[in-house]
CSV table of C-alpha atoms and ligand atoms in Angstrom, one decimal:
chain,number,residue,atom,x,y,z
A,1,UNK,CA,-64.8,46.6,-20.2
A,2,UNK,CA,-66.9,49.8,-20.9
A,3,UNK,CA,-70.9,50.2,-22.3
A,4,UNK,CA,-68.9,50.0,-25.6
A,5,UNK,CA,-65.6,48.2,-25.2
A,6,UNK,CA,-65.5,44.5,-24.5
A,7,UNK,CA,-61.9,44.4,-25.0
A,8,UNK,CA,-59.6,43.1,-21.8
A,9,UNK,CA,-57.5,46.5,-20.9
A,10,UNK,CA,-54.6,45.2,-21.9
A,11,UNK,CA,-55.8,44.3,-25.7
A,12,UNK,CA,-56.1,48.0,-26.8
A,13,UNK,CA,-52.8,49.7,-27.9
A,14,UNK,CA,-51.5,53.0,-26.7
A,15,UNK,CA,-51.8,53.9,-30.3
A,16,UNK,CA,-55.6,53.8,-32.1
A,17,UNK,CA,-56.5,54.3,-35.5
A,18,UNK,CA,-59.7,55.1,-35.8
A,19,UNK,CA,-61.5,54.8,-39.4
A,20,UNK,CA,-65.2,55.8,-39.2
A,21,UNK,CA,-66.4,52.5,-41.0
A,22,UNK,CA,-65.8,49.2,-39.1
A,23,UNK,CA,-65.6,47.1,-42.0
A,24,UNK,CA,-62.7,49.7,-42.5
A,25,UNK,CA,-61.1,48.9,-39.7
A,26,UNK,CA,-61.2,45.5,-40.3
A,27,UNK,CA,-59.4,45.9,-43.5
A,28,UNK,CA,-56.6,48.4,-42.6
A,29,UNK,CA,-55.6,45.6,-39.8
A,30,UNK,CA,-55.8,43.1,-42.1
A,31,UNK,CA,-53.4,45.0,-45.0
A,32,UNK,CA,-51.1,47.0,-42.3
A,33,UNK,CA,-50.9,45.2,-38.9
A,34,UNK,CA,-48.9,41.8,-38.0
A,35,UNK,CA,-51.0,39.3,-36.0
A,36,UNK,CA,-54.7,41.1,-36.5
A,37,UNK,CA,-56.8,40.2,-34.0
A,38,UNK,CA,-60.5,41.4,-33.1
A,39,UNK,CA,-60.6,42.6,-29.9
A,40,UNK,CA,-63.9,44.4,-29.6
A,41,UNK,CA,-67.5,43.9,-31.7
A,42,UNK,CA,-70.0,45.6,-29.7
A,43,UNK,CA,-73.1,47.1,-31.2
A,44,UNK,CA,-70.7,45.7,-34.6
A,45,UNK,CA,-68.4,48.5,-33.9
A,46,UNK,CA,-65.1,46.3,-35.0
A,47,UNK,CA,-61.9,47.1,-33.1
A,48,UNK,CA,-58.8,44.9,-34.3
A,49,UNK,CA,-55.1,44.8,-32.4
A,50,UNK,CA,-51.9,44.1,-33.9
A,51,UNK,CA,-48.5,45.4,-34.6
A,52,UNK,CA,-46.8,47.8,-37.4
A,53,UNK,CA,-43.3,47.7,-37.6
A,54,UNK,CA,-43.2,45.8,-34.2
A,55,UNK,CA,-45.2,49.0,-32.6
A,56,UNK,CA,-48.7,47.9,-30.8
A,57,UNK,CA,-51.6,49.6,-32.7
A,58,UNK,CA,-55.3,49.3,-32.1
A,59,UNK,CA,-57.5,50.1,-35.4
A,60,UNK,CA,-61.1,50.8,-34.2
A,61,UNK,CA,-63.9,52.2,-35.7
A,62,UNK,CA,-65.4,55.5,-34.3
A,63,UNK,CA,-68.7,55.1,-36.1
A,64,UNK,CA,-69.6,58.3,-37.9
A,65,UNK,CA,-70.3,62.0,-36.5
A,66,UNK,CA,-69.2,63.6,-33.2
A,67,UNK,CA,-71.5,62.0,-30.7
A,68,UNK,CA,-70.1,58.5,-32.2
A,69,UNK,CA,-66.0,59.6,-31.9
A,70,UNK,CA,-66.6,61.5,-28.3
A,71,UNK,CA,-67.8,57.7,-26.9
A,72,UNK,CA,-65.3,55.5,-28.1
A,73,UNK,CA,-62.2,58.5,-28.0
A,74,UNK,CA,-63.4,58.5,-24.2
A,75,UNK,CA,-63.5,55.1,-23.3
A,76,UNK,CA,-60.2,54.4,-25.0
A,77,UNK,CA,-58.6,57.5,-23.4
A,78,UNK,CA,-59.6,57.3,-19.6
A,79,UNK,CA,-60.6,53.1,-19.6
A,80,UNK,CA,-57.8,51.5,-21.7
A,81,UNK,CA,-55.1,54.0,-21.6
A,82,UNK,CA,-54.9,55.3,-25.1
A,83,UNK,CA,-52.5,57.8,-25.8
A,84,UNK,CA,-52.3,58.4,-29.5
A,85,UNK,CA,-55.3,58.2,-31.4
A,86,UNK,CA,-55.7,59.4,-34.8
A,87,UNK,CA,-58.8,59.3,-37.1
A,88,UNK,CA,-58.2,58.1,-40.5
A,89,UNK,CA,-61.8,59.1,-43.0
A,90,UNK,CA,-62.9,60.4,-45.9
A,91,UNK,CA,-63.8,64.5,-46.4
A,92,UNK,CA,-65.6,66.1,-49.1
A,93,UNK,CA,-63.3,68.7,-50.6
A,94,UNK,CA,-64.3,72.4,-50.3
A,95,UNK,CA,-61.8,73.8,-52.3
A,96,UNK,CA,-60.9,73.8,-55.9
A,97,UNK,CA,-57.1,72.7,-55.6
A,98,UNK,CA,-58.4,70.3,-53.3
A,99,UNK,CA,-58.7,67.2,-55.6
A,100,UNK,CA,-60.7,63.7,-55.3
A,101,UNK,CA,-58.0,61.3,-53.9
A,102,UNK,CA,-55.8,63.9,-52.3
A,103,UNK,CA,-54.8,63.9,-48.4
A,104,UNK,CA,-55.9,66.8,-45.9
A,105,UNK,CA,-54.2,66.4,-43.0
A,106,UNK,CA,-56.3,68.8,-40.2
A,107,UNK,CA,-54.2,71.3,-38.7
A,108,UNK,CA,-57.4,72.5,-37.0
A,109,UNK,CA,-61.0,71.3,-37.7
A,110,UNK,CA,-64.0,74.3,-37.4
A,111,UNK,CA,-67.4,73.2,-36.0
A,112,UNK,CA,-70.5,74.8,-35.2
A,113,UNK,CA,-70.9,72.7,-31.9
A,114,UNK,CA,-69.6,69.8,-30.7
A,115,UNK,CA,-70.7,66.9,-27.8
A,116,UNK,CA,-68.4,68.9,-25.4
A,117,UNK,CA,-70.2,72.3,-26.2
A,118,UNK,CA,-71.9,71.6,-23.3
A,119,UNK,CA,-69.0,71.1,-21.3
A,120,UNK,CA,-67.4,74.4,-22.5
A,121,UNK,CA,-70.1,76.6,-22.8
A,122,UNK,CA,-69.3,79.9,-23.8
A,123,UNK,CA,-65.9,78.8,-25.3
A,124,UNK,CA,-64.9,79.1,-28.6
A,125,UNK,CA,-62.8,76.6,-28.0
A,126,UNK,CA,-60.2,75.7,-31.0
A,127,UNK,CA,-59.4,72.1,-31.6
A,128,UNK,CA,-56.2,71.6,-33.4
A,129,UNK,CA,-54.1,68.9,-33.6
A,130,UNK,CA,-50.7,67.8,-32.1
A,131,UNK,CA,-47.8,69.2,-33.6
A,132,UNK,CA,-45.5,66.3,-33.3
A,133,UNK,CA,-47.9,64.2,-34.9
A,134,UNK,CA,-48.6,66.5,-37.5
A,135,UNK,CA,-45.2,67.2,-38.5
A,136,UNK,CA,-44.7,63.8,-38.5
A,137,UNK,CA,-47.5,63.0,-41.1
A,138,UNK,CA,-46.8,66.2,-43.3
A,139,UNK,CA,-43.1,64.4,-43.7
A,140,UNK,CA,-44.2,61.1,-44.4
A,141,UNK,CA,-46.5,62.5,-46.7
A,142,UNK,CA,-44.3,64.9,-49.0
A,143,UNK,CA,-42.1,61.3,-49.5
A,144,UNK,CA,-45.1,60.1,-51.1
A,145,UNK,CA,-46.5,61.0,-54.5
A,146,UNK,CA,-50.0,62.0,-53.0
A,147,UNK,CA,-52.0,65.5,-53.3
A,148,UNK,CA,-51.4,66.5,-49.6
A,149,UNK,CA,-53.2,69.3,-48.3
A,150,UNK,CA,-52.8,71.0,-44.5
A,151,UNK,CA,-54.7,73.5,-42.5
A,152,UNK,CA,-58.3,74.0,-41.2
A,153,UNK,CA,-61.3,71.5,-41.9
A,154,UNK,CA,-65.4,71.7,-41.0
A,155,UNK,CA,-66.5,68.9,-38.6
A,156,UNK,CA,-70.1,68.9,-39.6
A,157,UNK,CA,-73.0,68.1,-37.8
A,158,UNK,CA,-74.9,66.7,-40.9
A,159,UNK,CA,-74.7,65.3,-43.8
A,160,UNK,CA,-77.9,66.1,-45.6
A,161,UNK,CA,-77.0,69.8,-45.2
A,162,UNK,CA,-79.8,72.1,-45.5
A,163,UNK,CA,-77.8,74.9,-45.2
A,164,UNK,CA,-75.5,76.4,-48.2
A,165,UNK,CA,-74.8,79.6,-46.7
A,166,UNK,CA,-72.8,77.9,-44.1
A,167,UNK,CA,-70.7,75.8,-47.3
A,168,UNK,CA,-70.0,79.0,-48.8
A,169,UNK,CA,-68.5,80.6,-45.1
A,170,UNK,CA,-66.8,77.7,-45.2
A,171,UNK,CA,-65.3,77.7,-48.3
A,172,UNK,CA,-64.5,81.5,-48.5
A,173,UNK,CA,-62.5,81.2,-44.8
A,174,UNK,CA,-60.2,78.6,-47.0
A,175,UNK,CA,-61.7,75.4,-45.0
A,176,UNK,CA,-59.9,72.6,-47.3
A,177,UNK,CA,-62.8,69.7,-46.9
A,178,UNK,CA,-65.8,69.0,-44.9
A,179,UNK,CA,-66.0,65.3,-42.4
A,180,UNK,CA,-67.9,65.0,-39.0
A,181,UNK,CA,-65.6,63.5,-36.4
A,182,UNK,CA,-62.2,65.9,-35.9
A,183,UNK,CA,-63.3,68.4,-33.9
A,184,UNK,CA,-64.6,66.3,-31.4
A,185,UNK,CA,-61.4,64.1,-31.2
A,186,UNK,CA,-59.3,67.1,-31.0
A,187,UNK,CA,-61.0,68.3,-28.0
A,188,UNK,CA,-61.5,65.3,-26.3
A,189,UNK,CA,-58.1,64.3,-26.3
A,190,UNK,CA,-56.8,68.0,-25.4
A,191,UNK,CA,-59.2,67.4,-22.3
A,192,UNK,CA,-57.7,64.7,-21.3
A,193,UNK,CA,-54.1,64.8,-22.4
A,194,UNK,CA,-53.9,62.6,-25.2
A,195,UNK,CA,-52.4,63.5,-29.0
A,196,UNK,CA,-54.7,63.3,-31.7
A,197,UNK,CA,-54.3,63.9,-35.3
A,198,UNK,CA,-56.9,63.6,-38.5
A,199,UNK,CA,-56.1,62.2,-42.0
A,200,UNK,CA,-58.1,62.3,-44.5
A,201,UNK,CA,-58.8,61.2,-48.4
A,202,UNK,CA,-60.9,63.5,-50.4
A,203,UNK,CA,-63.7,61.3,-51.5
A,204,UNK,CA,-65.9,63.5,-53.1
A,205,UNK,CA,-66.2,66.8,-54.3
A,206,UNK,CA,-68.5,69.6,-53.3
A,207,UNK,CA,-67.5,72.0,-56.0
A,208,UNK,CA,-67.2,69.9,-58.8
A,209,UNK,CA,-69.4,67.1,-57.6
A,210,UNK,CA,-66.4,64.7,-58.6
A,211,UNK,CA,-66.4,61.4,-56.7
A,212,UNK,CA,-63.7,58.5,-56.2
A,213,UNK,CA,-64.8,55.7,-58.0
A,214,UNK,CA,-65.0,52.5,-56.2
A,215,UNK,CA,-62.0,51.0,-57.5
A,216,UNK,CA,-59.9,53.9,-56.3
A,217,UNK,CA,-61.2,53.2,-53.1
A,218,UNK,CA,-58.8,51.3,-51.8
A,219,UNK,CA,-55.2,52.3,-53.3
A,220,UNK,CA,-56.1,56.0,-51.9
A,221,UNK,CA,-57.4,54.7,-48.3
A,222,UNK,CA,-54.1,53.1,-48.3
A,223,UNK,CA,-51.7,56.0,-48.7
A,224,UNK,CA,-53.7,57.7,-45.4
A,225,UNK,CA,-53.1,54.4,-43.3
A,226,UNK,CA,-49.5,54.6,-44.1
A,227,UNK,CA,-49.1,58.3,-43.5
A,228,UNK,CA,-50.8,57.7,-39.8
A,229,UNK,CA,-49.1,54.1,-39.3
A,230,UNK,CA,-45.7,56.7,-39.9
A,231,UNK,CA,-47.3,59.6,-38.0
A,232,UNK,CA,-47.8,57.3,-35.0
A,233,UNK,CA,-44.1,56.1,-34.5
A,234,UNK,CA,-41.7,58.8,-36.0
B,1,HPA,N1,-70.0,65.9,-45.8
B,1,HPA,C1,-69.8,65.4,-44.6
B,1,HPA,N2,-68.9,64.5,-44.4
B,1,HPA,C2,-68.3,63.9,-45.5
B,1,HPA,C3,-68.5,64.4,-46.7
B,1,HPA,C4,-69.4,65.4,-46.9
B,1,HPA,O1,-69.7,65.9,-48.0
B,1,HPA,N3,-67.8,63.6,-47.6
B,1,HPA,C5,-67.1,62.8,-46.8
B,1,HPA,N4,-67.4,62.9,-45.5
């Protein structure tokens, strides 16, 4: 058990999903996994185990921003042995051929500071992803009939951003969408020598102000899940 975690060690898989929204969570076990069961609700942050394919997978939720990730991408790394963790989200898309309900699947994920700036200090670190995992995901997804998008993402600090200029950086330095968790799980997981990966559906727009309507919700959540569930055991 961590200050997080109240799972039993062996309950969490080697493999973790992590949506930012529990409830999330909850429902990509129930649609995806055999044999869902909940194996963590502390603080409500819901954590489900089960199997795809007959593979062990953990789907937990991260909570939302950095801070939120680095905790539970920690505890499952070093405390319950997690080796493949990839976050599954929504982004807001920052470019124009970057449509609502298409993929971006992170290559790299740009930040202004992230929990572990403090550990690196002067470094500009850059997280990135792991290749096998991202190759993976980029061929599951060109079998599928979704927009799919790869390359570099902004892991915000805020979402109430009182800042444009920094948008418009963004967006001329061809950043495909905006979320607040990669960069964090990238770098924790390089730290400590586990492969991470983000996958994300464009939910809204910051261009065009376009937004996925609630009904859509769920189909385009979907095609993520499977594009990870395939990412995680190609
Ligand atoms: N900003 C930050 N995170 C997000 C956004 C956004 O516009 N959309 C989805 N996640």
């Amino acid at each position: 058990m961590t200050p997080h975690i109240n799972a039993a060690k062996g309950d969490i898989a080697e493999t973790v999903l992590m949506p930012g929204d529990p409830y999330r969570a909850k429902w990509a076990a129930e649609t995806y996994l055999d044999s869902p069961r909940l194996v963590n609700e502390v603080r409500g942050m819901l954590g489900f185990t089960g199997t795809y394919k007959g593979n062990p997978v953990t789907i937990h939720g991260s909570g939302m921003g950095m801070p939120s990730i680095s905790i539970y991408a920690n505890e499952l790394i070093t405390q319950y042995g997690a080796k493949t963790l990839i976050r599954i989200g929504s982004c807001g898309a920052m470019q124009h051929h970057v449509k609502v309900r298409d993929v971006v699947i992170a290559m790299t994920a740009t930040t202004l500071s992230t929990p572990s700036s403090g550990i690196l200090k002067e470094l500009s670190f850059a997280p990135c992803a792991d290749w096998g995992l991202l190759k993976a995901a980029v061929a599951k997804a060109e079998t599928m009939d979704t927009g799919t998008h790869i390359g570099n993402i902004y892991s915000s600090n805020t979402f109430y951003d009182e800042r444009p200029d920094l948008n418009e950086l963004m967006i001329r330095h061809g950043i495909l969408g905006v979320e607040m968790e990669a960069a964090e799980l990238y770098t924790v997981a390089a730290r400590h020598g586990a492969r991470a990966l983000g996958v994300m559906t464009v939910s809204d727009h910051l261009l065009t102000h376009e937004a996925l309507p609630p009904e859509d919700r769920e189909r385009s959540f979907g095609d993520m899940v499977e594009i990870a569930l395939e990412a995680a055991f190609a």
